[in-house]
Coordinates of N, CA and C in Angstrom, one line a residue:
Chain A
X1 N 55.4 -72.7 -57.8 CA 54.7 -73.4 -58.9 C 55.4 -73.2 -60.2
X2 N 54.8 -74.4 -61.4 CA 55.7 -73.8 -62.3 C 55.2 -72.6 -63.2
X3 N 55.9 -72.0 -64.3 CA 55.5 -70.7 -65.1 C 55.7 -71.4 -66.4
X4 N 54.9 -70.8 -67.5 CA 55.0 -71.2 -68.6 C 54.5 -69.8 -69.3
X5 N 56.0 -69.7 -70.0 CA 56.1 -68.6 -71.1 C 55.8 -67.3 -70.0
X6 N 55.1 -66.3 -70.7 CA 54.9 -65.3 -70.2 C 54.4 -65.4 -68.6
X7 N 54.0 -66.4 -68.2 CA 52.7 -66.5 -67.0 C 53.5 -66.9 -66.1
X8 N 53.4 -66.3 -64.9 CA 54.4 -66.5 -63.5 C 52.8 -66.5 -62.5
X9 N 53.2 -67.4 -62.0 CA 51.9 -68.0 -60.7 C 52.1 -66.5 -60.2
X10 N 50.6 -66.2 -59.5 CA 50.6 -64.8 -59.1 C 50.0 -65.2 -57.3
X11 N 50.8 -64.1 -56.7 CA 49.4 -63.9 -55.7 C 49.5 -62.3 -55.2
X12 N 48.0 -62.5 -55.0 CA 47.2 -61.4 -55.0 C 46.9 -61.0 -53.4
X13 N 47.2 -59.9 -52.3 CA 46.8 -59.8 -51.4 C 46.4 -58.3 -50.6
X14 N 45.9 -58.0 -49.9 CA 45.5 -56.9 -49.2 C 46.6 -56.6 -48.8
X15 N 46.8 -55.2 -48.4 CA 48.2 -54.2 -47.6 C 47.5 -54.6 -46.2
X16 N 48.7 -55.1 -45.6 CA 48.7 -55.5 -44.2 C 48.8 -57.0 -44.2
X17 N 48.3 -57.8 -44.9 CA 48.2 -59.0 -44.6 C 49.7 -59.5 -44.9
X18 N 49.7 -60.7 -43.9 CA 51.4 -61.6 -44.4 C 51.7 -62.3 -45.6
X19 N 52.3 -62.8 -46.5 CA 52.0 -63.2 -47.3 C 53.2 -64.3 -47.8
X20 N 53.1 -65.6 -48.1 CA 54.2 -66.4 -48.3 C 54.1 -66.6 -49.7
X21 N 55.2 -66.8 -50.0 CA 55.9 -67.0 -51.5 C 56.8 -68.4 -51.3
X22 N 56.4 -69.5 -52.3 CA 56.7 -71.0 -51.9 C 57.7 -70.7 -53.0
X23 N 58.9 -72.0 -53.1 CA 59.8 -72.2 -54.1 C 60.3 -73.6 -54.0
X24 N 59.8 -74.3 -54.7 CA 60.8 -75.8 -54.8 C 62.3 -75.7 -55.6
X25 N 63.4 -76.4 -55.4 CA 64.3 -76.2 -55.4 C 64.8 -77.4 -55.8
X26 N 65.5 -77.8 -57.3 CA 66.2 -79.0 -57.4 C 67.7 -79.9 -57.2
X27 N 68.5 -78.9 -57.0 CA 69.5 -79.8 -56.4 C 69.6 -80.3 -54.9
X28 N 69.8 -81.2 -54.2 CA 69.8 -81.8 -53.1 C 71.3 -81.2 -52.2
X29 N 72.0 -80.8 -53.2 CA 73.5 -80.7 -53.0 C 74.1 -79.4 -52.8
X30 N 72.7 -78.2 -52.9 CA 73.2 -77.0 -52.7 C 72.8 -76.5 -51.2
X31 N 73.9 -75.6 -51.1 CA 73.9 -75.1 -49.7 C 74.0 -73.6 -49.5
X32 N 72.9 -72.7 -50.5 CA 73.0 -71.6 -50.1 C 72.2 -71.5 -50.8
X33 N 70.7 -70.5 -50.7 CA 69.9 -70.0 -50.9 C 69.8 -68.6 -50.8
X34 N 68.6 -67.6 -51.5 CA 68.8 -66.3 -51.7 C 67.2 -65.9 -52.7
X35 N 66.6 -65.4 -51.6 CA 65.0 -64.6 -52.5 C 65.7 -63.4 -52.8
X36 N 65.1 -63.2 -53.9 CA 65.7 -61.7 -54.8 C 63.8 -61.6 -55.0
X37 N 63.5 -59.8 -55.2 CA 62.5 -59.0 -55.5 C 63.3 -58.6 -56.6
X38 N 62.5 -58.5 -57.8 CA 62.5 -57.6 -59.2 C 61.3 -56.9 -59.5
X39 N 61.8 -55.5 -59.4 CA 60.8 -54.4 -59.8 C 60.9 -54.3 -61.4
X40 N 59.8 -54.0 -62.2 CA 59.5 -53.4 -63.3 C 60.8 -52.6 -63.7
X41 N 61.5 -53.1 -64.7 CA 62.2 -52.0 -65.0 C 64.0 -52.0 -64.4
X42 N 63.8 -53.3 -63.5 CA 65.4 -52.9 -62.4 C 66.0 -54.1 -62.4
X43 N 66.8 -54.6 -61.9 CA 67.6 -55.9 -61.9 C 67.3 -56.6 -60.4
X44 N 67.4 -58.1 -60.1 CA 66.9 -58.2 -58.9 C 67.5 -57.9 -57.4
X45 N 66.9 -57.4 -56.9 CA 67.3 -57.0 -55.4 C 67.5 -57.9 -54.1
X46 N 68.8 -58.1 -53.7 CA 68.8 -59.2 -52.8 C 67.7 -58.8 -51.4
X47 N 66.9 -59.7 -50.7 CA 65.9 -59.5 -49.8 C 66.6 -60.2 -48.8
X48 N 67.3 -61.6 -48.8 CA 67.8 -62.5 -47.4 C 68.0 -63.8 -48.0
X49 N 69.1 -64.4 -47.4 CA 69.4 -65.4 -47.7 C 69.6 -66.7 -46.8
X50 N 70.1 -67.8 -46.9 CA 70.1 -68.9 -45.7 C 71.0 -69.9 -46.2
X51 N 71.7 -70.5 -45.0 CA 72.4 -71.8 -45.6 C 71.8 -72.9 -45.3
X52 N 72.6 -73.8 -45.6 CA 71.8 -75.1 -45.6 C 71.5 -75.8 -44.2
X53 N 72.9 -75.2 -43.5 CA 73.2 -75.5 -42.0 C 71.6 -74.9 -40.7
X54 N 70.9 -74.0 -41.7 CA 69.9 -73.6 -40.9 C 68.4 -73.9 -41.6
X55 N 67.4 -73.8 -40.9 CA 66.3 -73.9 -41.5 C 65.1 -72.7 -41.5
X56 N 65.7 -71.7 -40.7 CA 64.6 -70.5 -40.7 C 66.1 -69.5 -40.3
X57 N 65.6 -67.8 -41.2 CA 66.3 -67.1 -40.7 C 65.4 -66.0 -41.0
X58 N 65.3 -64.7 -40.0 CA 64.6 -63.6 -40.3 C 65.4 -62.3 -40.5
X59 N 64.7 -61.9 -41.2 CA 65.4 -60.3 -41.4 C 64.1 -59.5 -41.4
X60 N 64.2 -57.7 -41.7 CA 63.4 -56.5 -41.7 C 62.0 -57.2 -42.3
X61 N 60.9 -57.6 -41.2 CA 59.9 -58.2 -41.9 C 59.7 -59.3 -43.0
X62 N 61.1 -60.0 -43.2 CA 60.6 -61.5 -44.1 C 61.4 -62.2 -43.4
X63 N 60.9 -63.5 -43.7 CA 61.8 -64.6 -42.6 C 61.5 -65.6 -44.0
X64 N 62.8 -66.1 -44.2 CA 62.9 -67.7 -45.1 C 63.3 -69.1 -43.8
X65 N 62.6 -70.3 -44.8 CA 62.2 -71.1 -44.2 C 62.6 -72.1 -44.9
X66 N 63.6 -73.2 -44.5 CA 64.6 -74.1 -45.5 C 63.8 -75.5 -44.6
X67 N 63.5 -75.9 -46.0 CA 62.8 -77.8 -45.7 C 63.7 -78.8 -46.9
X68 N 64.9 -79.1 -46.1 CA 65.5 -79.5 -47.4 C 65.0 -81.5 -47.4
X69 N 64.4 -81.7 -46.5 CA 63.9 -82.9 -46.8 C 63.0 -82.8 -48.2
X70 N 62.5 -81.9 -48.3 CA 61.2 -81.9 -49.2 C 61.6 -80.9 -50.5
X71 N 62.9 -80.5 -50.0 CA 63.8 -79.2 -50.8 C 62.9 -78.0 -51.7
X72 N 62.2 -77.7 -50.3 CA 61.8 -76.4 -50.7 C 61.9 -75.1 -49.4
X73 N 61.8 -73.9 -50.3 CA 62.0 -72.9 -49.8 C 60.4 -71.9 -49.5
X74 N 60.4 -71.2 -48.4 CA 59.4 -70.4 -48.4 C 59.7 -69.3 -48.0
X75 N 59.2 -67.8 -48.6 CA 59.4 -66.2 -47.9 C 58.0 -65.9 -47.3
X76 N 58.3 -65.4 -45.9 CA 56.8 -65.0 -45.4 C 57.4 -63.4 -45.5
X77 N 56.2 -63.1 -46.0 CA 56.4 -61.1 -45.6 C 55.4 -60.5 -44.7
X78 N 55.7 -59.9 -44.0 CA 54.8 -59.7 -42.6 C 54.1 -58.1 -43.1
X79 N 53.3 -58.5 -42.9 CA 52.5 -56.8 -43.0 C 52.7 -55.9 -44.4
X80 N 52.7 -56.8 -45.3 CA 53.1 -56.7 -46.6 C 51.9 -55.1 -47.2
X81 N 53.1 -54.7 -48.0 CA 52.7 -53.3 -47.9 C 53.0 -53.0 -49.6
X82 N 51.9 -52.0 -50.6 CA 52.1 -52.0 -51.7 C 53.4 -52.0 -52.5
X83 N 54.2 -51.3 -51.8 CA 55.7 -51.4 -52.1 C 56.4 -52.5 -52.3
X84 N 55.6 -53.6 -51.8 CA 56.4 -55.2 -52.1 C 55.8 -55.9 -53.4
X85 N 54.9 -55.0 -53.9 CA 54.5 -55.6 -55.1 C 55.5 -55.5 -56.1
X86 N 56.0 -57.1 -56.8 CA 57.3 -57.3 -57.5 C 57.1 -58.5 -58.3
X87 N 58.2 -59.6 -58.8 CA 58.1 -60.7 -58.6 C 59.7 -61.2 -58.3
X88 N 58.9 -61.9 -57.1 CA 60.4 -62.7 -56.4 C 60.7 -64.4 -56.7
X89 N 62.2 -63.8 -57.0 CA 63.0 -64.8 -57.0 C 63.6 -65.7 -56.1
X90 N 63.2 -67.3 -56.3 CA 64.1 -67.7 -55.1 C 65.7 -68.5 -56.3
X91 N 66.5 -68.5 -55.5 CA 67.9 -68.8 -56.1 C 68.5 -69.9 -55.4
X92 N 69.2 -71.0 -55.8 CA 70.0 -72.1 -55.2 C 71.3 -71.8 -55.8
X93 N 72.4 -71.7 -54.7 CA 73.8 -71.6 -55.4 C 74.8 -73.0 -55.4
X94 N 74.6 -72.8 -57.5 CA 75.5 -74.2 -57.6 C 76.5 -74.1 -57.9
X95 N 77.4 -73.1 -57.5 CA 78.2 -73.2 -57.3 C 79.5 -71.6 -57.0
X96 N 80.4 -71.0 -57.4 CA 80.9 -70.5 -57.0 C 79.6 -69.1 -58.2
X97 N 79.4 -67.9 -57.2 CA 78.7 -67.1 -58.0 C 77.6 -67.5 -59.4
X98 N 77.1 -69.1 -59.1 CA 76.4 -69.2 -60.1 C 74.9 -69.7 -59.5
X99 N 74.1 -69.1 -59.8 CA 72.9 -69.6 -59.4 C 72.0 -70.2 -60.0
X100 N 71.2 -71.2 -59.8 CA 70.1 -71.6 -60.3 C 68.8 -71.1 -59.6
X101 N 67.9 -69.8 -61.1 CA 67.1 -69.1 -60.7 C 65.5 -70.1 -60.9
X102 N 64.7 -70.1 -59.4 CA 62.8 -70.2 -59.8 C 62.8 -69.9 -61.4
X103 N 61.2 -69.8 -61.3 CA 61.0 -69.3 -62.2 C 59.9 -67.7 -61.7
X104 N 60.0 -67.7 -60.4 CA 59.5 -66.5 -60.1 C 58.3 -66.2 -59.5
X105 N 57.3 -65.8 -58.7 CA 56.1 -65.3 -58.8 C 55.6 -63.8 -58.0
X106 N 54.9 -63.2 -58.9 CA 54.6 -62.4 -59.0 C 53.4 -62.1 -57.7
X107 N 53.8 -61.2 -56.8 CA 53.1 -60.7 -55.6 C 52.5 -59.1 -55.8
X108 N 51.2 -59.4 -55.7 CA 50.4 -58.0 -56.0 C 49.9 -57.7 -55.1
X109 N 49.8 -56.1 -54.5 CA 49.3 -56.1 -53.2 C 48.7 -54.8 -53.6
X110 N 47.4 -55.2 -53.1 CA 46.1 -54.0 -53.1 C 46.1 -52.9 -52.1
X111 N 45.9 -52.0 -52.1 CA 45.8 -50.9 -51.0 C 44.5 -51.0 -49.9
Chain B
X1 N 78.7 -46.5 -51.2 CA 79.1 -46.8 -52.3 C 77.8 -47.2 -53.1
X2 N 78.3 -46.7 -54.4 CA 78.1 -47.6 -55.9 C 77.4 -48.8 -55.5
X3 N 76.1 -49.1 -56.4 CA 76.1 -50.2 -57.2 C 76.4 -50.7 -58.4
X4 N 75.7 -52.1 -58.9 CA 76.6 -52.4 -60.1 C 76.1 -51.3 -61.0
X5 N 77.0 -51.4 -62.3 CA 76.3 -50.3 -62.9 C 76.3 -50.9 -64.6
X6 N 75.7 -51.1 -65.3 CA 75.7 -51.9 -66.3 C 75.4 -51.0 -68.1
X7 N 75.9 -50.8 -68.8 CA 75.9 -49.7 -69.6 C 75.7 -51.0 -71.8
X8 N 75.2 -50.3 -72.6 CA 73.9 -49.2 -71.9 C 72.9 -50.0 -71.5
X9 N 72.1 -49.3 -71.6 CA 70.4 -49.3 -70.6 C 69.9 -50.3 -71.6
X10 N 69.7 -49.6 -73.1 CA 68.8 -50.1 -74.0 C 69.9 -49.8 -75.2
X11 N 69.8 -51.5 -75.8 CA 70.9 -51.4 -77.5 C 69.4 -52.5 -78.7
X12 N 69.8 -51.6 -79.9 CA 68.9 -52.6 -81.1 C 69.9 -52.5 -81.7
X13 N 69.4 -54.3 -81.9 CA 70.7 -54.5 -83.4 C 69.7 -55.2 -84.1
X14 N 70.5 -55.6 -85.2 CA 69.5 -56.6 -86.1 C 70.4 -57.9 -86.4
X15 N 69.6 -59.3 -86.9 CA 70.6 -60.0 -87.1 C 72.0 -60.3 -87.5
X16 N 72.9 -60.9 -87.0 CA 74.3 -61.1 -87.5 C 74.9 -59.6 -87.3
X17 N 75.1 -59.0 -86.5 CA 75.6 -58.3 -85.9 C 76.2 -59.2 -84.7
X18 N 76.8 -58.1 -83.9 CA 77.4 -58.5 -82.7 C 76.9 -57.0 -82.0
X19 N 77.3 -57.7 -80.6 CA 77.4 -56.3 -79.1 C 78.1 -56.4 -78.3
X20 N 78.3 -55.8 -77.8 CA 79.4 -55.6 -76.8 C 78.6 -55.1 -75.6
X21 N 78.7 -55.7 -74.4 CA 77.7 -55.0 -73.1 C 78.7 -54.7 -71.8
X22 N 78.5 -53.7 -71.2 CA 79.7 -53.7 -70.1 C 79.0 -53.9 -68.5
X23 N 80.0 -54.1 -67.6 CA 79.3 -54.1 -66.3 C 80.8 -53.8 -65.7
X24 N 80.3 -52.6 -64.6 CA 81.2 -52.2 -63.7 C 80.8 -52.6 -62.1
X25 N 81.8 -53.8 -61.3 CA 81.3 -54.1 -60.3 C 81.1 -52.8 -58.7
X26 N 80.3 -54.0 -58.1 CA 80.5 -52.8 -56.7 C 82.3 -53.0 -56.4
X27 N 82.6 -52.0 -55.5 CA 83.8 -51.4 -55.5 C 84.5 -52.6 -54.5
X28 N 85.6 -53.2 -54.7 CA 86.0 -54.4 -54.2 C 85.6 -56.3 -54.1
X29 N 84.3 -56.0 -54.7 CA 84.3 -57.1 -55.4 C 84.7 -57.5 -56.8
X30 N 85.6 -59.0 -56.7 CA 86.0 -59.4 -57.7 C 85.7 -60.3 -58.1
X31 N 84.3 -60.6 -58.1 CA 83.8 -61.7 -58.9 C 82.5 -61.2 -59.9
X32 N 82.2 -61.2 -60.9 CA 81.6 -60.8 -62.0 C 80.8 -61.4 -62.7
X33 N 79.1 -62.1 -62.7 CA 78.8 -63.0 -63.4 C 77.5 -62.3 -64.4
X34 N 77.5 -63.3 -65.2 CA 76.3 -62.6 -66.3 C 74.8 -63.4 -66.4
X35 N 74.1 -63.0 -66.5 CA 72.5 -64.2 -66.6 C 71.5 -63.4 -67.9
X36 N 71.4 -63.7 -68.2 CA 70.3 -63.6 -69.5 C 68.8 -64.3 -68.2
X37 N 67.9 -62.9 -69.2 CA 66.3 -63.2 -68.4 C 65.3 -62.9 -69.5
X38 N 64.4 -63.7 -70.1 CA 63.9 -64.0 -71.0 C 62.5 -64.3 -70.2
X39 N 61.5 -63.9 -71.5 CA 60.0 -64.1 -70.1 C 60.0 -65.8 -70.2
X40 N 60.3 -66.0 -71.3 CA 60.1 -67.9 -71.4 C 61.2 -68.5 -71.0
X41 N 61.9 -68.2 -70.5 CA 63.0 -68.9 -69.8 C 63.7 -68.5 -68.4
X42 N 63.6 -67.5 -68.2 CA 63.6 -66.9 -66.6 C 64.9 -66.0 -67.0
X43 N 65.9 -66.3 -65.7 CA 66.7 -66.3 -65.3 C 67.7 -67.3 -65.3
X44 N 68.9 -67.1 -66.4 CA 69.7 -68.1 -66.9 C 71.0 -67.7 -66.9
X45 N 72.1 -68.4 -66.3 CA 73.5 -68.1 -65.6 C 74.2 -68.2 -67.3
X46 N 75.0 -67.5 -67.7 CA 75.7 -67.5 -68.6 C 77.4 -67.3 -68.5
X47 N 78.1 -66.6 -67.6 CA 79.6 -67.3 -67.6 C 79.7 -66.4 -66.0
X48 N 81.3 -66.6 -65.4 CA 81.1 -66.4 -64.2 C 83.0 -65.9 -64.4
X49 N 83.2 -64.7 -64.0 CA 84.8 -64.3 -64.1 C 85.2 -63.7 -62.7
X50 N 86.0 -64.0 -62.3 CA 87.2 -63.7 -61.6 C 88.6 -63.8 -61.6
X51 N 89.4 -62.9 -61.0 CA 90.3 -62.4 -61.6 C 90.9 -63.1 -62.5
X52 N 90.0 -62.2 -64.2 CA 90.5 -62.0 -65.1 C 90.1 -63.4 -66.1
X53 N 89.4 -64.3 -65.3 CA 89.8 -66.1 -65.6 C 87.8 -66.2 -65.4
X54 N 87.5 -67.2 -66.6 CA 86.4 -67.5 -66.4 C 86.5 -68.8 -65.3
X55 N 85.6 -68.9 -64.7 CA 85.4 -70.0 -63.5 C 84.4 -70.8 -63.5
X56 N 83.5 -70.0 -64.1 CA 82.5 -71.1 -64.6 C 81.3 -70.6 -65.9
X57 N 81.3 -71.8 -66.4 CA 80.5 -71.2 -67.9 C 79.0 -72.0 -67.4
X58 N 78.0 -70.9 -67.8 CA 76.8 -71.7 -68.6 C 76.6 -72.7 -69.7
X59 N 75.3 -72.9 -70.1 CA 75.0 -73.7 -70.8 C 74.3 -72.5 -72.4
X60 N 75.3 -72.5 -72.5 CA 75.1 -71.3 -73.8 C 76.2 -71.7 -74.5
X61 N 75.5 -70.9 -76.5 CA 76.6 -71.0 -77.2 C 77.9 -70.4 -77.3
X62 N 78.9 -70.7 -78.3 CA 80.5 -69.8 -77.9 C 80.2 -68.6 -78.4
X63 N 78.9 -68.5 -79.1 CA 78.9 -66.6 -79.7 C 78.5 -65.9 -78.2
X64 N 78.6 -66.6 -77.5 CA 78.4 -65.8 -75.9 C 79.7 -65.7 -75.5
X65 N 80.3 -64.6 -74.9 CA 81.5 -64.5 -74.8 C 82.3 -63.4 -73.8
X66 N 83.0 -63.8 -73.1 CA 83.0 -62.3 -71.9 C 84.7 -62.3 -72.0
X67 N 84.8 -61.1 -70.6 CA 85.9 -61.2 -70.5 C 86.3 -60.0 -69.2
X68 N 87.0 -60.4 -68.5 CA 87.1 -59.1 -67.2 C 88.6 -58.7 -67.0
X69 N 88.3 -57.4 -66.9 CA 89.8 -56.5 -66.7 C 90.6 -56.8 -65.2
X70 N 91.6 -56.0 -65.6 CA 92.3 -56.2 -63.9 C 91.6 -55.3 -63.0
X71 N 91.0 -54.1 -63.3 CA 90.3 -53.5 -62.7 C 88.6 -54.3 -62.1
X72 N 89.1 -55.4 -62.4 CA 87.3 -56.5 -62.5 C 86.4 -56.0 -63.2
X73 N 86.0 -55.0 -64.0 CA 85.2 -54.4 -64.9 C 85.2 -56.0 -65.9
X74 N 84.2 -55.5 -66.6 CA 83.9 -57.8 -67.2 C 83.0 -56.9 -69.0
X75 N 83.1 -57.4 -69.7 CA 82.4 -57.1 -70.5 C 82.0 -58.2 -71.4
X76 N 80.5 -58.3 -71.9 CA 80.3 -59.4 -72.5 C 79.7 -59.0 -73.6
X77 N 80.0 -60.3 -75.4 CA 80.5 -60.2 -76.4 C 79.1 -61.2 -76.9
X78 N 78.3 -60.6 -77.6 CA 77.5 -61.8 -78.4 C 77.9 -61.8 -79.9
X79 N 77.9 -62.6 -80.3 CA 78.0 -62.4 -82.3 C 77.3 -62.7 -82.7
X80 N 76.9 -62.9 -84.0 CA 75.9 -63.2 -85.2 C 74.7 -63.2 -84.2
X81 N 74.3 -61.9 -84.3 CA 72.8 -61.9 -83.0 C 71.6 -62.6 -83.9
X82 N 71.1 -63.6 -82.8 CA 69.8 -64.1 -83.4 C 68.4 -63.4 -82.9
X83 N 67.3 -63.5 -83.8 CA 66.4 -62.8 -82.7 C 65.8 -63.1 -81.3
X84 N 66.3 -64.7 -80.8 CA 66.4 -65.1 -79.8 C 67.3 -64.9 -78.8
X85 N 68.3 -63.7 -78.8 CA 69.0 -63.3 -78.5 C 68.6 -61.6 -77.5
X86 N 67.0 -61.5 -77.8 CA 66.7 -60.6 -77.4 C 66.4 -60.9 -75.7
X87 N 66.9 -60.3 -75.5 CA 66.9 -60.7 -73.7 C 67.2 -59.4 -72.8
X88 N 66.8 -59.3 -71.3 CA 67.5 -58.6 -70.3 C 69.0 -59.3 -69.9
X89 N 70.2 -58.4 -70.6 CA 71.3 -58.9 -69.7 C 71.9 -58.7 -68.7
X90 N 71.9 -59.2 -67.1 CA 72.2 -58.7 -66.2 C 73.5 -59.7 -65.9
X91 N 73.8 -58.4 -64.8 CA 75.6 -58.4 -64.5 C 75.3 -58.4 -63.1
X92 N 76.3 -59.2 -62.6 CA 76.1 -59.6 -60.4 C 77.7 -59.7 -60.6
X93 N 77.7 -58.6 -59.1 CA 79.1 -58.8 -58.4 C 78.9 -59.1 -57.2
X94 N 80.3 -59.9 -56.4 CA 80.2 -60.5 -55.3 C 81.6 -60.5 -55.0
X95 N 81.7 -60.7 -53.3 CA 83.2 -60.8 -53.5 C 83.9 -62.5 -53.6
X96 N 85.0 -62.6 -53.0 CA 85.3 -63.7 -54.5 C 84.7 -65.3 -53.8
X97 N 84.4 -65.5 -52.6 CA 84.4 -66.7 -51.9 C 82.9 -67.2 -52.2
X98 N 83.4 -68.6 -52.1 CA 81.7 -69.2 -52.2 C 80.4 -68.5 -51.3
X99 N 79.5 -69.0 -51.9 CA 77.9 -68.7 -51.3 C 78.6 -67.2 -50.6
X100 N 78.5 -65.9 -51.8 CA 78.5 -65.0 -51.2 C 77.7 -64.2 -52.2
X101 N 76.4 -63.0 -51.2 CA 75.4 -62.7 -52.0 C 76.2 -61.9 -53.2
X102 N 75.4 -62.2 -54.7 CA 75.3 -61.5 -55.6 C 74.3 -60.2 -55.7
X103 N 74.6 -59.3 -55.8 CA 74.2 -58.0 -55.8 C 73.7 -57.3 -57.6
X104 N 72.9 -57.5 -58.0 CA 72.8 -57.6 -59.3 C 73.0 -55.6 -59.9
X105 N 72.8 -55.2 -61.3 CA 72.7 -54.1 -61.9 C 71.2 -54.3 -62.4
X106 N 70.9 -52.7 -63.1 CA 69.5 -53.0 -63.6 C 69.7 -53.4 -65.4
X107 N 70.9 -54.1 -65.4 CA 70.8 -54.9 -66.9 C 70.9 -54.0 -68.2
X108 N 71.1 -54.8 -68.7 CA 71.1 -54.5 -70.8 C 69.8 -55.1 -71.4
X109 N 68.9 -54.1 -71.9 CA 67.9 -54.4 -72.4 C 67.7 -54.8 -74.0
X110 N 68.3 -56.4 -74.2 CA 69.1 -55.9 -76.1 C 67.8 -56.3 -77.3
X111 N 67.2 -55.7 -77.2 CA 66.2 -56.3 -78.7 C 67.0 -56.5 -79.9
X112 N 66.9 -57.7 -80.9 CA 67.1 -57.9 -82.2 C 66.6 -57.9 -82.6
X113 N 66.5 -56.9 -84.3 CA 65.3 -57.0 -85.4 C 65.5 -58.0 -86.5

């Protein structure tokens, strides 16, 4: 979703539950993708990435999901656990080390 | 190994000054880029160096200004600071080939007064 100013779309969920994180994406032309987590305080942390050549790939409990017809991206986190409360970034790479970043949303997970 | 490591933590200036920000990459990558993160504008790509040679610039003004050693060490140069200039500056290294992940620092925290 979009964010305006301070306000990043939030979601809010119980520890244990899965939880997806959507991202639309505007170039047609890029071929490399990358969710980043940002803690309070730290710089973003890469979580998994994907090319264009694929449309799902999983790692340590998140799996991304590439719909480039519709050119969006999704992170599902499985068993999502207070420690993943952050806000994540999805990234499109346009070009050599340059990315076009979301705008972010913010996942809060209750105990 | 090391991650990035980005120096310092926290700088105040006040307008029409300048700063100087550094970033030391992970150990063998040679590619070095910078993004400014602002809460009303996100995450914004500002120039992109390898060996030594900018490769790609943002959409920012020329008082933005970098530059990287042979050692790949990169350091970036703002002038006449505005107070929109207050931003998180973060520094990502990578090694040098396309679509290869950026590994970010925990940034330059620069307020202007």
């Amino acid at each position: 979703g979009e964010s305006v100013g301070l306000h990043l779309p939030t979601l809010s969920v119980q520890e244990g539950d899965n939880s997806i994180i959507n991202c639309a994406y505007s170039n047609s032309a890029s071929d490399y993708f990358i969710w980043y987590k940002q803690e309070s305080g730290k710089g973003p942390q890469f979580i998994i990435d994907i090319r264009s050549n694929m449309d799902k790939r999983q790692g340590q409990r998140v799996t991304v999901l590439l719909n480039k017809t519709v050119k969006h991206l999704s992170l599902q986190i499985a068993a999502t656990q207070p420690g993943d409360s952050a806000v994540y970034f999805c990234a499109e790479n346009s070009g050599y080390s340059t990315l076009t970043f979301g705008k972010g949303t913010m996942l809060l997970v209750s105990p | 190994k090391a991650g990035v490591t980005q120096t310092p933590r926290y700088l105040i200036k006040t307008r029409g000054q300048q700063v100087t920000l550094s970033c030391s990459p992970i150990s063998g990558h040679r590619s070095v880029s910078w993004y400014q993160q602002t809460p009303g504008q996100g995450l914004q790509f500002l120039f992109e160096y390898f060996s030594e040679t900018q490769r790609n610039k943002g959409n920012f003004p020329g008082r933005f200004s970098g530059r990287q050693f042979s050692n790949s060490r990169s350091e970036m140069n703002v002038s006449t600071l505005e107070l929109g200039d207050s931003a998180l500056y973060l520094c990502a290294s990578s090694r040098a080939g396309p679509n290869e992940k950026l590994f970010f620092g925990s940034g330059t925290q620069l307020s202007v007064l």
